[in-house]
Coordinates of C-alpha atoms in Angstrom, one line a residue:
Chain A
M1429 CA 21.0 -31.8 -14.8
I1430 CA 20.4 -32.1 -11.0
T1431 CA 18.2 -29.0 -11.0
L1432 CA 15.7 -30.3 -13.8
S1433 CA 15.9 -33.6 -12.0
I1434 CA 14.7 -32.1 -8.7
I1435 CA 12.3 -30.1 -10.6
G1436 CA 11.0 -33.2 -12.4
V1437 CA 10.7 -35.1 -8.9
Y1438 CA 8.9 -32.2 -7.2
F1439 CA 6.3 -31.9 -10.0
L1440 CA 5.8 -35.7 -9.7
A1441 CA 5.2 -35.2 -6.0
V1442 CA 2.8 -32.6 -6.6
L1443 CA 0.7 -34.8 -9.0
L1444 CA 0.7 -37.5 -6.6
I1445 CA -0.6 -35.4 -3.8
G1446 CA -3.4 -34.1 -6.2
G1447 CA -4.1 -37.5 -7.4
F1448 CA -4.8 -38.4 -3.5
S1449 CA -6.7 -35.5 -2.7
H1450 CA -9.3 -36.8 -5.2
R1451 CA -9.9 -40.1 -3.2
L1452 CA -11.3 -37.8 -0.5
F1453 CA -13.5 -35.6 -2.8
A1454 CA -17.2 -36.1 -1.9
G1455 CA -18.4 -35.2 -5.4
T1456 CA -20.5 -32.3 -4.4
S1457 CA -20.0 -28.6 -5.6
E1458 CA -19.4 -27.5 -2.0
D1459 CA -16.6 -29.9 -1.8
Y1460 CA -15.0 -28.8 -5.0
F1461 CA -15.1 -25.2 -4.5
V1462 CA -14.5 -24.8 -0.5
A1463 CA -13.4 -28.3 0.6
N1464 CA -16.7 -28.9 2.4
R1465 CA -15.3 -26.4 5.0
S1466 CA -13.4 -28.9 6.6
L1467 CA -9.7 -27.4 7.0
G1468 CA -8.1 -27.4 10.3
P1469 CA -5.7 -24.8 11.7
A1470 CA -2.3 -26.2 10.4
L1471 CA -3.4 -26.7 6.8
L1472 CA -5.3 -23.4 6.9
L1473 CA -2.2 -21.6 8.1
L1474 CA 0.0 -23.1 5.3
N1475 CA -2.6 -22.2 2.6
L1476 CA -3.2 -18.8 3.8
F1477 CA 0.4 -18.1 3.8
G1478 CA 1.4 -20.0 0.7
A1479 CA -1.4 -18.1 -1.4
N1480 CA 0.3 -14.6 -0.2
M1481 CA 3.9 -15.8 -1.1
T1482 CA 4.1 -15.6 -4.6
A1483 CA 7.6 -16.5 -6.2
F1484 CA 7.5 -12.9 -7.7
A1485 CA 7.3 -11.4 -4.3
V1486 CA 10.2 -13.5 -2.9
L1487 CA 12.2 -12.7 -6.0
G1488 CA 11.2 -9.3 -6.1
A1489 CA 12.0 -8.6 -2.4
S1490 CA 15.6 -10.0 -2.9
G1491 CA 16.0 -7.6 -6.0
E1492 CA 14.7 -4.6 -4.2
A1493 CA 17.1 -5.4 -1.1
Y1494 CA 19.7 -5.5 -3.7
S1495 CA 19.2 -1.9 -5.0
S1496 CA 17.7 -0.6 -1.8
G1497 CA 19.1 -2.4 1.2
I1498 CA 17.6 -3.8 4.4
G1499 CA 14.8 -1.4 4.6
V1500 CA 12.7 -3.5 2.3
F1501 CA 12.2 -6.1 5.4
A1502 CA 10.4 -3.4 7.2
L1503 CA 8.6 -2.2 4.3
M1504 CA 7.2 -5.3 2.7
A1505 CA 7.4 -8.1 5.6
S1506 CA 7.0 -6.4 9.0
S1507 CA 4.2 -4.5 7.9
S1508 CA 2.6 -7.6 6.5
A1509 CA 3.4 -9.5 9.6
M1510 CA 1.2 -7.2 11.5
V1511 CA -1.7 -6.2 9.4
I1512 CA -2.5 -9.5 7.7
P1513 CA -3.1 -11.5 10.8
L1514 CA -5.2 -8.9 12.1
V1515 CA -7.6 -9.0 9.0
F1516 CA -7.7 -12.6 9.7
Y1517 CA -8.6 -12.1 13.3
F1518 CA -11.4 -9.1 12.6
V1519 CA -12.5 -10.0 9.2
G1520 CA -11.7 -13.5 8.3
T1521 CA -13.5 -15.1 11.5
R1522 CA -16.6 -12.9 11.0
V1523 CA -16.7 -13.9 7.0
W1524 CA -16.2 -17.5 8.1
E1525 CA -19.4 -17.4 10.5
L1526 CA -21.5 -15.8 7.9
G1527 CA -20.3 -18.2 5.2
K1528 CA -21.0 -21.3 7.5
R1529 CA -24.5 -19.8 8.3
R1530 CA -25.4 -18.6 5.0
G1531 CA -23.6 -21.3 2.6
Y1532 CA -21.3 -18.7 0.9
V1533 CA -18.8 -19.6 -1.6
S1534 CA -17.8 -16.6 -3.2
P1535 CA -17.2 -12.9 -2.0
V1536 CA -19.7 -11.7 -4.8
Q1537 CA -22.3 -14.0 -3.5
F1538 CA -21.8 -12.4 0.1
F1539 CA -21.9 -8.8 -1.0
R1540 CA -24.9 -9.5 -3.3
E1541 CA -26.9 -10.9 -0.3
R1542 CA -25.7 -8.3 2.4
Y1543 CA -26.9 -5.5 0.3
G1544 CA -29.7 -7.1 -1.6
S1545 CA -28.7 -6.0 -4.9
D1546 CA -27.8 -8.1 -8.1
S1547 CA -26.3 -5.0 -9.7
L1548 CA -23.7 -4.5 -6.9
G1549 CA -22.8 -8.1 -7.2
L1550 CA -22.4 -7.9 -10.8
L1551 CA -20.2 -4.6 -10.4
L1552 CA -18.1 -6.3 -8.0
F1553 CA -17.6 -9.2 -10.0
V1554 CA -16.0 -7.3 -13.0
V1555 CA -14.0 -5.3 -10.5
L1556 CA -12.5 -8.3 -8.7
N1557 CA -11.7 -10.1 -11.9
A1558 CA -10.4 -7.1 -13.5
L1559 CA -7.9 -6.8 -10.7
L1560 CA -7.2 -10.6 -10.1
I1561 CA -6.9 -11.7 -14.0
P1562 CA -3.7 -9.3 -14.5
Y1563 CA -2.3 -10.7 -11.4
L1564 CA -3.0 -14.3 -12.5
L1565 CA -1.0 -13.5 -15.7
I1566 CA 1.9 -11.8 -13.9
G1567 CA 2.3 -15.0 -11.7
L1568 CA 2.3 -17.3 -14.7
A1569 CA 4.5 -15.4 -16.8
G1570 CA 6.9 -14.6 -13.9
G1571 CA 6.9 -18.3 -13.1
G1572 CA 8.1 -19.3 -16.8
I1573 CA 10.9 -16.6 -16.7
T1574 CA 12.1 -17.8 -13.1
L1575 CA 12.2 -21.6 -14.5
A1576 CA 14.0 -20.2 -17.7
Q1577 CA 16.6 -18.4 -15.6
I1578 CA 17.3 -21.1 -13.0
T1579 CA 17.7 -23.9 -15.7
H1580 CA 19.7 -21.6 -17.9
G1581 CA 17.2 -21.7 -20.9
V1582 CA 17.1 -25.3 -20.8
I1583 CA 13.5 -24.9 -20.0
P1584 CA 12.5 -22.1 -22.1
K1585 CA 9.9 -19.2 -20.8
W1586 CA 7.1 -20.8 -22.8
L1587 CA 7.6 -24.4 -21.6
G1588 CA 8.1 -23.3 -18.0
S1589 CA 4.8 -21.5 -18.2
L1590 CA 3.2 -24.7 -19.9
L1591 CA 4.4 -27.2 -17.1
I1592 CA 3.1 -24.7 -14.4
V1593 CA -0.5 -24.7 -16.3
L1594 CA -0.3 -28.4 -16.9
V1595 CA 0.5 -29.4 -13.3
V1596 CA -2.0 -26.9 -11.8
L1597 CA -4.6 -28.3 -14.4
A1598 CA -4.2 -31.6 -13.1
Y1599 CA -4.6 -31.2 -9.5
V1600 CA -7.1 -28.4 -9.5
A1601 CA -9.5 -29.6 -12.2
Y1602 CA -9.2 -33.1 -10.6
G1603 CA -9.3 -32.3 -7.0
G1604 CA -10.9 -28.9 -6.8
M1605 CA -10.1 -26.8 -3.6
R1606 CA -9.1 -29.9 -1.6
G1607 CA -6.5 -30.9 -4.4
A1608 CA -5.2 -27.2 -4.2
I1609 CA -5.1 -27.4 -0.2
L1610 CA -3.0 -30.6 0.1
V1611 CA -0.7 -29.6 -2.6
N1612 CA -0.4 -26.2 -1.0
G1613 CA 0.1 -27.4 2.4
F1614 CA 3.2 -29.4 1.0
Q1615 CA 4.4 -26.4 -1.1
A1616 CA 4.2 -24.0 1.7
L1617 CA 6.2 -26.4 4.0
L1618 CA 8.9 -26.5 1.1
L1619 CA 9.3 -22.9 0.8
L1620 CA 9.5 -22.4 4.5
V1621 CA 12.2 -25.1 4.8
L1622 CA 14.4 -24.5 1.8
G1623 CA 14.7 -20.7 1.7
G1624 CA 16.4 -20.9 5.2
L1625 CA 18.6 -23.6 3.9
A1626 CA 19.6 -22.0 0.9
C1627 CA 20.3 -18.8 2.9
W1628 CA 22.4 -20.7 5.6
G1629 CA 24.5 -22.3 2.8
V1630 CA 25.4 -18.9 1.4
V1631 CA 26.0 -17.2 4.8
H1632 CA 28.2 -20.0 5.8
Q1633 CA 30.3 -19.8 2.4
L1634 CA 30.8 -15.9 3.0
G1635 CA 32.2 -16.6 6.6
G1636 CA 29.2 -15.8 8.9
L1637 CA 26.7 -13.2 9.1
E1638 CA 29.0 -10.7 10.6
A1639 CA 31.9 -10.9 8.4
A1640 CA 29.6 -10.9 5.3
F1641 CA 27.8 -7.6 6.6
A1642 CA 31.1 -6.1 7.4
K1643 CA 32.0 -6.8 3.6
V1644 CA 28.7 -5.2 2.4
G1645 CA 29.2 -2.1 5.0
A1646 CA 32.8 -1.4 3.6
A1647 CA 31.7 -1.3 0.0
H1648 CA 28.1 -0.1 0.1
P1649 CA 27.4 1.1 3.7
E1650 CA 24.0 2.9 2.4
L1651 CA 22.6 -0.8 2.1
L1652 CA 22.7 -1.2 5.7
A1653 CA 20.3 1.7 6.7
R1654 CA 17.4 3.2 5.3
A1655 CA 18.4 6.8 4.7
G1656 CA 18.4 8.0 1.2
K1657 CA 16.7 4.8 0.0
I1658 CA 13.4 4.6 1.7
R1659 CA 11.5 7.5 2.9
P1660 CA 9.4 7.7 6.4
L1661 CA 6.1 8.2 4.6
Q1662 CA 6.6 5.3 2.2
L1663 CA 7.1 3.0 5.3
L1664 CA 4.2 4.4 7.1
T1665 CA 1.8 4.2 3.9
Y1666 CA 3.1 0.9 2.9
T1667 CA 1.1 -0.6 6.0
F1668 CA -2.0 0.1 4.0
I1669 CA -1.0 -2.5 1.1
P1670 CA -1.5 -5.8 3.1
L1671 CA -5.1 -4.6 3.7
S1672 CA -5.6 -6.0 0.0
V1673 CA -5.4 -9.5 1.7
G1674 CA -9.3 -9.0 2.8
M1675 CA -10.4 -8.4 -0.6
F1676 CA -8.5 -11.1 -2.8
P1677 CA -11.1 -13.4 -3.9
H1678 CA -9.0 -16.3 -3.4
I1679 CA -8.2 -15.5 0.2
F1680 CA -11.8 -14.8 1.0
I1681 CA -12.8 -18.2 -0.2
Q1682 CA -9.9 -19.8 1.6
W1683 CA -11.4 -18.4 4.8
L1684 CA -14.6 -20.1 4.1
T1685 CA -12.7 -23.6 3.7
A1686 CA -11.9 -23.5 7.6
R1687 CA -13.6 -26.3 9.8
S1688 CA -14.4 -23.8 12.3
S1689 CA -13.8 -19.9 13.3
R1690 CA -11.3 -21.3 16.0
A1691 CA -9.2 -22.7 13.1
F1692 CA -8.1 -19.1 12.5
R1693 CA -6.3 -19.0 16.1
L1694 CA -3.0 -20.7 14.6
P1695 CA -2.8 -18.7 11.4
V1696 CA -3.3 -15.4 13.5
A1697 CA -0.5 -16.2 16.0
V1698 CA 1.9 -17.8 13.7
Y1699 CA 1.6 -15.7 10.6
P1700 CA 4.2 -13.1 11.6
L1701 CA 6.9 -16.0 12.1
C1702 CA 6.1 -17.4 8.8
I1703 CA 6.5 -14.0 7.1
A1704 CA 10.1 -13.7 9.0
I1705 CA 11.1 -17.0 7.9
V1706 CA 10.5 -16.7 4.1
W1707 CA 11.3 -12.9 3.8
L1708 CA 14.7 -12.7 5.9
P1709 CA 16.6 -15.1 3.8
S1710 CA 15.2 -13.4 0.8
V1711 CA 16.3 -9.8 2.0
L1712 CA 19.5 -11.1 3.4
L1713 CA 20.6 -12.7 0.1
G1714 CA 19.6 -9.5 -1.9
V1715 CA 21.8 -7.3 0.1
L1716 CA 24.8 -9.6 0.5
A1717 CA 24.5 -10.2 -3.5
R1718 CA 26.3 -6.7 -3.6
I1719 CA 29.5 -8.5 -2.4
D1720 CA 29.7 -10.8 -5.6
F1721 CA 27.7 -8.6 -8.0
P1722 CA 28.6 -5.0 -6.9
T1723 CA 27.5 -3.0 -10.1
P1724 CA 23.8 -2.1 -10.0
A1725 CA 22.0 -4.9 -12.2
G1726 CA 18.7 -3.2 -13.3
A1727 CA 16.1 -5.4 -14.3
A1728 CA 18.4 -8.4 -13.5
A1729 CA 18.4 -7.6 -9.9
N1730 CA 15.3 -9.9 -9.3
T1731 CA 17.9 -12.9 -10.3
M1732 CA 20.4 -12.2 -7.5
L1733 CA 18.7 -14.8 -5.0
V1734 CA 19.2 -17.6 -7.7
R1735 CA 22.7 -16.4 -8.7
M1736 CA 24.0 -16.2 -4.9
V1737 CA 22.7 -19.9 -4.4
E1738 CA 24.2 -20.8 -7.5
R1739 CA 27.4 -19.4 -6.7
H1740 CA 27.8 -20.3 -3.2
T1741 CA 25.9 -23.9 -2.7
P1742 CA 26.1 -27.2 -4.1
G1743 CA 24.0 -27.9 -7.1
V1744 CA 21.5 -30.0 -5.0
L1745 CA 20.6 -27.1 -3.0
V1746 CA 19.9 -24.8 -6.3
G1747 CA 17.5 -27.7 -7.4
L1748 CA 15.8 -27.4 -4.1
L1749 CA 15.6 -23.8 -4.6
A1750 CA 14.2 -24.0 -7.9
A1751 CA 11.5 -26.5 -6.3
A1752 CA 10.8 -23.9 -3.6
L1753 CA 10.3 -21.2 -6.3
C1754 CA 8.0 -23.6 -8.2
A1755 CA 5.9 -24.0 -5.1
A1756 CA 5.8 -20.2 -4.5
I1757 CA 4.6 -19.7 -8.1
M1758 CA 1.9 -22.5 -7.9
N1759 CA 0.5 -22.1 -4.3
S1760 CA -0.9 -18.7 -5.1
F1761 CA -1.8 -19.5 -8.8
D1762 CA -3.7 -22.5 -8.2
H1763 CA -6.0 -20.8 -5.7
Q1764 CA -6.2 -17.7 -7.7
V1765 CA -7.7 -19.9 -10.6
L1766 CA -9.8 -21.7 -8.5
A1767 CA -11.3 -18.4 -7.4
V1768 CA -12.0 -17.1 -10.8
S1769 CA -13.7 -20.3 -11.7
T1770 CA -15.9 -20.1 -8.5
M1771 CA -17.0 -16.6 -9.2
F1772 CA -18.0 -17.5 -12.9
T1773 CA -19.6 -20.5 -11.8
H1774 CA -21.7 -19.4 -8.9
D1775 CA -22.1 -15.7 -9.4
I1776 CA -22.8 -15.8 -13.2
V1777 CA -23.7 -19.5 -14.7
H1778 CA -25.7 -20.5 -11.4
H1779 CA -26.9 -17.2 -10.2
Y1780 CA -28.2 -15.8 -13.7
G1781 CA -28.6 -18.8 -16.2
Y1782 CA -29.4 -22.0 -14.3
R1783 CA -30.4 -21.3 -11.0
D1784 CA -32.2 -24.6 -9.4
R1785 CA -31.6 -26.2 -12.7
L1786 CA -27.9 -27.1 -12.2
S1787 CA -27.3 -30.3 -10.3
E1788 CA -24.3 -30.8 -8.0
R1789 CA -22.5 -32.7 -10.5
A1790 CA -23.0 -30.1 -13.3
R1791 CA -21.8 -27.4 -11.2
V1792 CA -18.6 -29.5 -10.4
L1793 CA -18.3 -29.9 -14.3
V1794 CA -18.9 -26.2 -15.0
G1795 CA -16.3 -25.4 -12.3
R1796 CA -13.9 -27.7 -14.1
L1797 CA -14.5 -26.5 -17.4
F1798 CA -13.7 -22.8 -16.1
V1799 CA -10.5 -23.9 -14.7
V1800 CA -9.5 -25.4 -17.9
G1801 CA -10.7 -22.3 -19.8
I1802 CA -8.9 -19.8 -17.6
L1803 CA -5.7 -21.8 -17.6
A1804 CA -5.7 -22.1 -21.5
L1805 CA -6.4 -18.1 -21.7
T1806 CA -3.7 -17.2 -19.0
F1807 CA -1.2 -19.5 -20.8
L1808 CA -1.7 -18.0 -24.3
L1809 CA -1.6 -14.5 -22.8
S1810 CA 1.6 -15.1 -21.0
L1811 CA 3.1 -15.9 -24.6
V1812 CA 2.7 -12.4 -25.5
F1813 CA 3.4 -10.8 -22.0
D1814 CA 5.7 -7.8 -21.8
P1815 CA 7.9 -7.9 -18.9
S1816 CA 7.3 -4.0 -18.3
L1817 CA 3.8 -5.1 -17.3
F1818 CA 5.1 -6.6 -14.0
K1819 CA 4.8 -3.5 -12.1
L1820 CA 0.9 -3.9 -12.7
G1821 CA 1.3 -6.6 -9.8
V1822 CA 1.6 -3.6 -7.2
W1823 CA -1.3 -1.7 -8.5
C1824 CA -3.5 -4.8 -8.7
F1825 CA -2.7 -4.8 -4.8
T1826 CA -3.4 -1.2 -4.4
G1827 CA -7.0 -1.8 -6.2
F1828 CA -7.7 -4.6 -3.8
A1829 CA -6.6 -2.6 -0.6
A1830 CA -8.7 0.2 -1.6
L1831 CA -11.8 -2.0 -1.7
F1832 CA -11.1 -3.0 1.8
P1833 CA -13.4 -0.6 3.5
I1834 CA -16.5 -1.9 1.8
L1835 CA -15.7 -5.4 3.4
L1836 CA -15.3 -3.7 6.7
A1837 CA -18.6 -1.8 6.4
A1838 CA -20.3 -5.0 5.0
L1839 CA -19.3 -6.7 8.3
F1840 CA -19.5 -4.1 11.0
W1841 CA -21.4 -1.2 9.8
P1842 CA -25.2 -1.7 9.9
R1843 CA -26.0 1.8 8.4
S1844 CA -23.6 1.4 5.2
T1845 CA -25.9 0.9 2.1
K1846 CA -25.8 -0.6 -1.4
Q1847 CA -25.4 3.1 -2.9
G1848 CA -22.4 3.8 -0.4
V1849 CA -20.7 0.6 -1.6
A1850 CA -21.3 1.0 -5.2
A1851 CA -20.0 4.7 -4.9
A1852 CA -17.0 3.4 -3.1
V1853 CA -16.3 0.9 -5.7
L1854 CA -16.7 3.2 -8.7
A1855 CA -14.5 5.7 -7.0
V1856 CA -11.8 3.4 -6.8
A1857 CA -12.1 2.1 -10.3
A1858 CA -12.1 5.5 -11.7
L1859 CA -9.2 6.8 -9.6
W1860 CA -7.2 3.6 -9.7
S1861 CA -7.3 3.8 -13.5
Y1862 CA -6.4 7.6 -13.6
L1863 CA -3.4 6.9 -11.3
V1864 CA -2.1 3.9 -13.1
V1865 CA -2.1 6.0 -16.4
T1866 CA -0.5 9.2 -14.9
E1867 CA 1.9 7.6 -12.4
W1868 CA 2.8 4.5 -14.5
R1869 CA 6.4 6.2 -15.2
S1870 CA 7.1 7.3 -11.7
P1871 CA 10.0 5.2 -10.7
D1872 CA 9.2 4.7 -7.1
Y1873 CA 5.5 4.2 -7.0
T1874 CA 4.9 7.1 -4.9
L1875 CA 2.4 10.3 -5.5
G1876 CA 4.5 12.9 -7.3
G1877 CA 7.8 11.8 -5.5
T1878 CA 6.4 12.4 -2.0
G1879 CA 6.7 9.3 -0.6
I1880 CA 3.1 8.8 -0.1
L1881 CA 2.1 5.5 -1.6
P1882 CA -1.0 5.9 -4.2
V1883 CA -2.9 3.3 -2.2
A1884 CA -3.1 6.0 0.9
L1885 CA -5.1 8.3 -1.5
V1886 CA -7.4 5.6 -3.2
L1887 CA -8.2 4.1 0.3
A1888 CA -9.0 7.5 1.7
V1889 CA -11.4 8.2 -1.2
S1890 CA -12.7 4.8 -1.1
A1891 CA -13.7 5.4 2.6
A1892 CA -15.0 8.9 2.1
A1893 CA -17.3 7.8 -0.8
L1894 CA -18.9 4.9 1.2
V1895 CA -19.5 7.0 4.5
V1896 CA -21.0 10.1 2.6
V1897 CA -23.2 8.1 0.0
S1898 CA -24.4 5.8 2.8
L1899 CA -25.4 8.6 5.2
A1900 CA -27.1 10.3 2.3
T1901 CA -29.1 7.3 1.2
R1902 CA -32.0 5.4 2.9
P1903 CA -30.7 3.0 5.5
P1904 CA -31.0 -0.7 4.7
D1905 CA -34.1 -2.4 6.0
A1906 CA -34.7 -4.3 9.0
A1907 CA -35.0 -7.6 7.5
T1908 CA -31.4 -7.3 6.2
L1909 CA -30.1 -6.2 9.6
A1910 CA -31.7 -9.1 11.3
I1911 CA -29.9 -11.4 9.1
F1912 CA -26.4 -9.9 9.3
F1913 CA -26.8 -7.9 12.5
P1914 CA -29.0 -9.9 14.8
A1915 CA -28.3 -7.4 17.6
A1916 CA -29.1 -4.2 15.5
G1917 CA -32.2 -6.0 14.1
A1918 CA -33.2 -6.8 17.5
A1919 CA -32.9 -3.1 18.6
E1920 CA -34.9 -1.8 15.7
E1921 CA -37.4 -4.6 16.0
E1922 CA -37.9 -3.6 19.8
E1923 CA -38.7 -0.2 18.9
A1924 CA -40.9 -1.2 16.3
A1925 CA -42.8 -3.7 18.9
A1926 CA -42.8 -0.8 21.5
G1927 CA -44.7 1.2 18.9
A1928 CA -47.0 -1.9 18.0
V1929 CA -47.8 -2.7 21.7
A1930 CA -48.6 0.8 22.2
G1931 CA -51.1 0.7 19.2
G1932 CA -52.3 -2.9 20.4
A1933 CA -51.1 -4.6 17.2
M1934 CA -48.3 -6.9 18.4
P1935 CA -48.4 -10.3 16.6
A1936 CA -49.2 -13.0 18.9
G1937 CA -46.4 -15.5 18.2
A1938 CA -43.6 -13.1 18.4
A1939 CA -43.1 -13.4 22.3
T1940 CA -43.5 -17.1 22.0
A1941 CA -41.1 -17.6 19.1
G1942 CA -38.7 -15.0 20.4
G1943 CA -38.5 -16.4 23.8
A1944 CA -35.3 -15.4 25.6
L1945 CA -33.4 -14.4 22.5
P1946 CA -33.4 -11.0 21.1
A1947 CA -36.2 -11.1 18.4
G1948 CA -34.1 -10.3 15.5
A1949 CA -31.5 -13.1 16.2
A1950 CA -34.4 -15.5 16.7
A1951 CA -35.9 -14.7 13.5
A1952 CA -32.7 -14.9 11.8
G1953 CA -31.9 -18.3 13.5
A1954 CA -35.2 -20.0 12.8
A1955 CA -35.1 -18.8 9.0
A1956 CA -31.6 -20.3 8.7
A1957 CA -32.8 -23.5 9.9
G1958 CA -35.3 -23.4 7.3
G1959 CA -38.4 -23.0 9.6
A1960 CA -41.6 -21.2 9.2
L1961 CA -41.2 -18.6 11.9
Q1962 CA -44.0 -16.2 11.6
A1963 CA -42.7 -13.9 14.3
G1964 CA -43.8 -10.3 13.2
A1965 CA -42.7 -8.0 10.5
A1966 CA -38.9 -8.2 10.6
A1967 CA -38.9 -12.0 10.6
G1968 CA -41.4 -12.2 7.6
A1969 CA -39.2 -9.8 5.7
A1970 CA -36.1 -11.7 6.6
A1971 CA -37.6 -14.8 5.1
A1972 CA -38.6 -13.0 2.4
A1973 CA -35.4 -11.6 1.8
G1974 CA -33.9 -15.0 1.4
A1975 CA -32.9 -16.1 4.9
E1976 CA -32.6 -19.8 3.7
P1977 CA -28.8 -20.6 3.6
L1978 CA -27.6 -20.9 0.1
A1979 CA -26.0 -24.1 0.3
S1980 CA -29.0 -26.0 1.4
R1981 CA -30.7 -25.1 -1.5
G1982 CA -29.5 -28.2 -3.2
G1983 CA -30.7 -30.5 -0.7
V1984 CA -29.0 -32.3 2.1
R1985 CA -25.2 -31.3 2.6
P1986 CA -23.2 -34.5 2.9
E1987 CA -20.9 -34.8 5.9
P1988 CA -17.4 -33.7 4.9
P1989 CA -14.3 -35.8 5.3
A1990 CA -11.9 -34.0 7.5
V1991 CA -8.8 -32.6 5.8
Chain B
M608 CA -15.6 -4.9 32.8
T609 CA -15.4 -8.6 32.0
G610 CA -12.1 -10.4 31.5
R611 CA -12.2 -10.8 28.0
R612 CA -12.9 -7.0 27.3
A613 CA -10.2 -6.0 29.6
W614 CA -7.6 -8.1 27.9
A615 CA -9.1 -7.1 24.6
T616 CA -8.7 -3.4 25.5
L617 CA -5.1 -4.0 26.8
L618 CA -3.9 -6.1 23.7
Y619 CA -5.5 -3.7 21.3
A620 CA -3.5 -0.8 22.9
A621 CA -0.6 -3.0 22.5
L622 CA -1.3 -3.5 18.8
A623 CA -1.6 0.3 18.5
A624 CA 1.6 0.8 20.1
L625 CA 3.3 -1.7 17.9
Y626 CA 1.8 0.2 14.7
V627 CA 3.6 3.4 16.1
L628 CA 6.8 1.5 17.0
H629 CA 6.9 -0.1 13.3
N630 CA 8.0 3.5 12.2
D631 CA 11.4 3.4 13.6
L632 CA 12.6 6.6 12.7
W633 CA 15.4 6.6 15.3
L634 CA 17.2 3.7 13.7
W635 CA 16.6 5.4 10.0
N636 CA 20.5 6.2 9.6
D637 CA 22.0 3.6 12.1
R638 CA 24.3 1.2 10.6
R639 CA 25.5 -0.7 13.7
L640 CA 25.4 -4.5 13.6
V641 CA 23.6 -6.2 16.3
L642 CA 23.8 -10.3 16.3
G643 CA 25.4 -10.3 13.0
L644 CA 22.8 -8.2 11.5
P645 CA 22.2 -4.4 10.7
I646 CA 20.2 -3.0 13.6
G647 CA 17.4 -1.8 11.4
L648 CA 17.0 -5.5 10.1
A649 CA 17.3 -6.8 13.5
Y650 CA 14.9 -4.6 14.8
H651 CA 12.1 -5.6 12.4
L652 CA 13.1 -9.2 13.0
G653 CA 12.2 -8.7 16.6
F654 CA 9.1 -6.6 15.8
C655 CA 7.8 -9.8 13.9
V656 CA 8.4 -11.9 17.0
V657 CA 6.8 -9.5 19.3
T658 CA 4.1 -9.1 17.0
S659 CA 3.5 -12.9 17.0
V660 CA 3.4 -13.0 20.9
V661 CA 0.9 -10.3 21.2
L662 CA -1.3 -12.0 18.5
A663 CA -1.1 -15.5 20.3
L664 CA -2.1 -13.6 23.6
L665 CA -5.0 -12.0 21.6
V666 CA -6.4 -15.5 20.3
V667 CA -6.1 -16.9 23.7
L668 CA -7.4 -14.3 25.9
A669 CA -9.6 -12.1 23.6
W670 CA -11.0 -14.1 21.0
P671 CA -13.7 -12.2 18.9
P672 CA -17.1 -12.6 20.7
W673 CA -18.9 -13.3 17.1
S674 CA -16.8 -16.3 16.7
T675 CA -18.5 -19.0 18.5
R676 CA -18.2 -21.9 16.4

C-alpha cells in the first residue's frame, strides 16, 4: 500500500512538473523539439545522465553482479565513466556548434547536409529507427515487468506499461522537449539520491560493508574477484560499447538543446561521479544478495535489487526505490519517443512532403501526433513482447557503437565521402544482422566464446569500410568543406585563388569580402548570416549548397526563455 | 607550444594512461578488502574519481578550440 501510494505521488509530481513546463513553451517547433537550445549546465548533465540510465541497466547490472560478482562495475560502469564524457567533449561540443550555426534538430538532418545526399539521410533514418525502436520497446516492457514485480502483481505488467505510456504522453505531447527536460531533471536527481539511500539501508542492516563482504567471501569468494567470471578481453572490448552514446538519436538531439557549448563543461567533468553514485549501489546490492539468496536465480537475478531492499529496509524505502526505478524507466523512454517523433516530423514529413508549406504550429502538431502514434504502437507491441528479446538491448548498443566512426568522420575528417559513409552503414547493417542470428544463443555475448565482444568486430569493419571507400571515391567539393571545415575550405580556396591570380582571373570582391578572415570562413559566415556574398567560386557554391541555416527558413526565431 | 596546447597534450596523455590502467589485470584474482570493499571494486571506484578530476582539468585548461560560444 505504501509502495502504491508513493508511486502515485511520484506520477502526480511528474505530471505537475510537465504541466508547469508548458507555461514556458514558446509555441515554436524549435522550442518543441530542442527546447529553443536553452539548457544550462546542471539540467544538461541531469538529462544526459538520466537518458543513459535505464531501469533495465540498473536492474540488469544488479542481476549481473549477483551472477558474476564485482567485475560488473569495471565492465559496465567505469568504462562508461571515461568513454561517455570524452564523447561529449570531442563530439557533443562540435555537434552543438554546427547545430547552432545550421539550425539542426536531428542527426539525419546533419548527415544529409554534411554529405549533400538525401539517399544517405534516408538510409540513416531507417537504420537509426530500426535500432532505436526495439530499444524503446524493451524499455517499456521492462518497465511494466518491474512495476509488476515491485508491487507483487497489484499493478499487472500491462497496466504498468500503460501507466508509463500515459504519463509520458501527458508531459511529452504537452510540453515537448522542455517538458521532458524538466521532468528528467527531477527524475535523475531522484535516481541519484534514492539508490544510495536504499543501499545504505541494506548495508546497515547487514552489519556494515566489511561484515557483509566477509559473509559473501566465506560462501562465494569467486564473486569478490574477476577470475573465472570475466575475461580480460571482455573488459578491453567492452570499452567500445559506450561509444554508442554518440549515435543515439536522443542523445544527439539533447546535445542540441544546450544553451552554449560551455554548458557541456559540467557534464564532462561530473559524469564519472554520477555513474559511480548510481552503479555502486546497484552492483553492491547484487553481490550482497548472495547472502540472502545463495542459490543462483537464473532469470530472476534481475529482481535481486528489489528483493534486497524489500527484505532489509522499511516499506517507505521500497516505495521510494519503486519511484526511482520509474524515474529510470521514464527518463530514457521519453527522450527516445521524442527523438523518433522529431526524426519523422523533420526528416520525412517536413523534408519530403511539406517543405516550406508547414507552419510552425502545424509542425508542432505533427510532432505531437507522432508522439501519440509511437506511444500507442509501442504499448501494443509491449503486450505481446517476449522476454527472451531483452538481450536485443545489448545488440542495439552494438549497432549504435559501430556507427560511431561515421559521426567522427563527418565532424573531423574532411576527406570522408557520402559513399564511404553509406558503405560503413550498410556494412554495419549486414554484419550486425548476421551476428545477431548466429550469436543469439551464445550465453556470454562474445565471439565464439573468445571474450572478444561482437562490437569490436563490427566497429572495425565499419571504420575500414568508411576509410577505404572514402579514399576510393571523389573527394567532397569545396563548398561543403567551406561550410563544415572553414579552415580546410580556406586552404583549398587559397590554392584555387593562387591559380586564378596566376591566370589573372581572381574575382574582385574576394579580397574585400574575405578581409582578414580565411576566405572559406568568411564565405560560410556570410552565408550563415543570410547575406548575399559573391566572394568567388567556393562562396557561391556554399550558398548554392544551402548555407542558409535550416531554422531561419521559417522566419524570425523568437528568443528562448531560459531553462 | 601555447598553454592550452601543452595542457591538452598532457591531459590527453593522462587519459590514454587511464585507458591502459582501466585494464587492471594485476587485480584479476585479488580478493582483499580495502575500505570495506573488494579491492577490484575499490580500484574502479577510485578510477571513476580520478577520471573525473582529469576531465575537470581538461574542461578548465584545454577546452576544445572549436567550442567558442
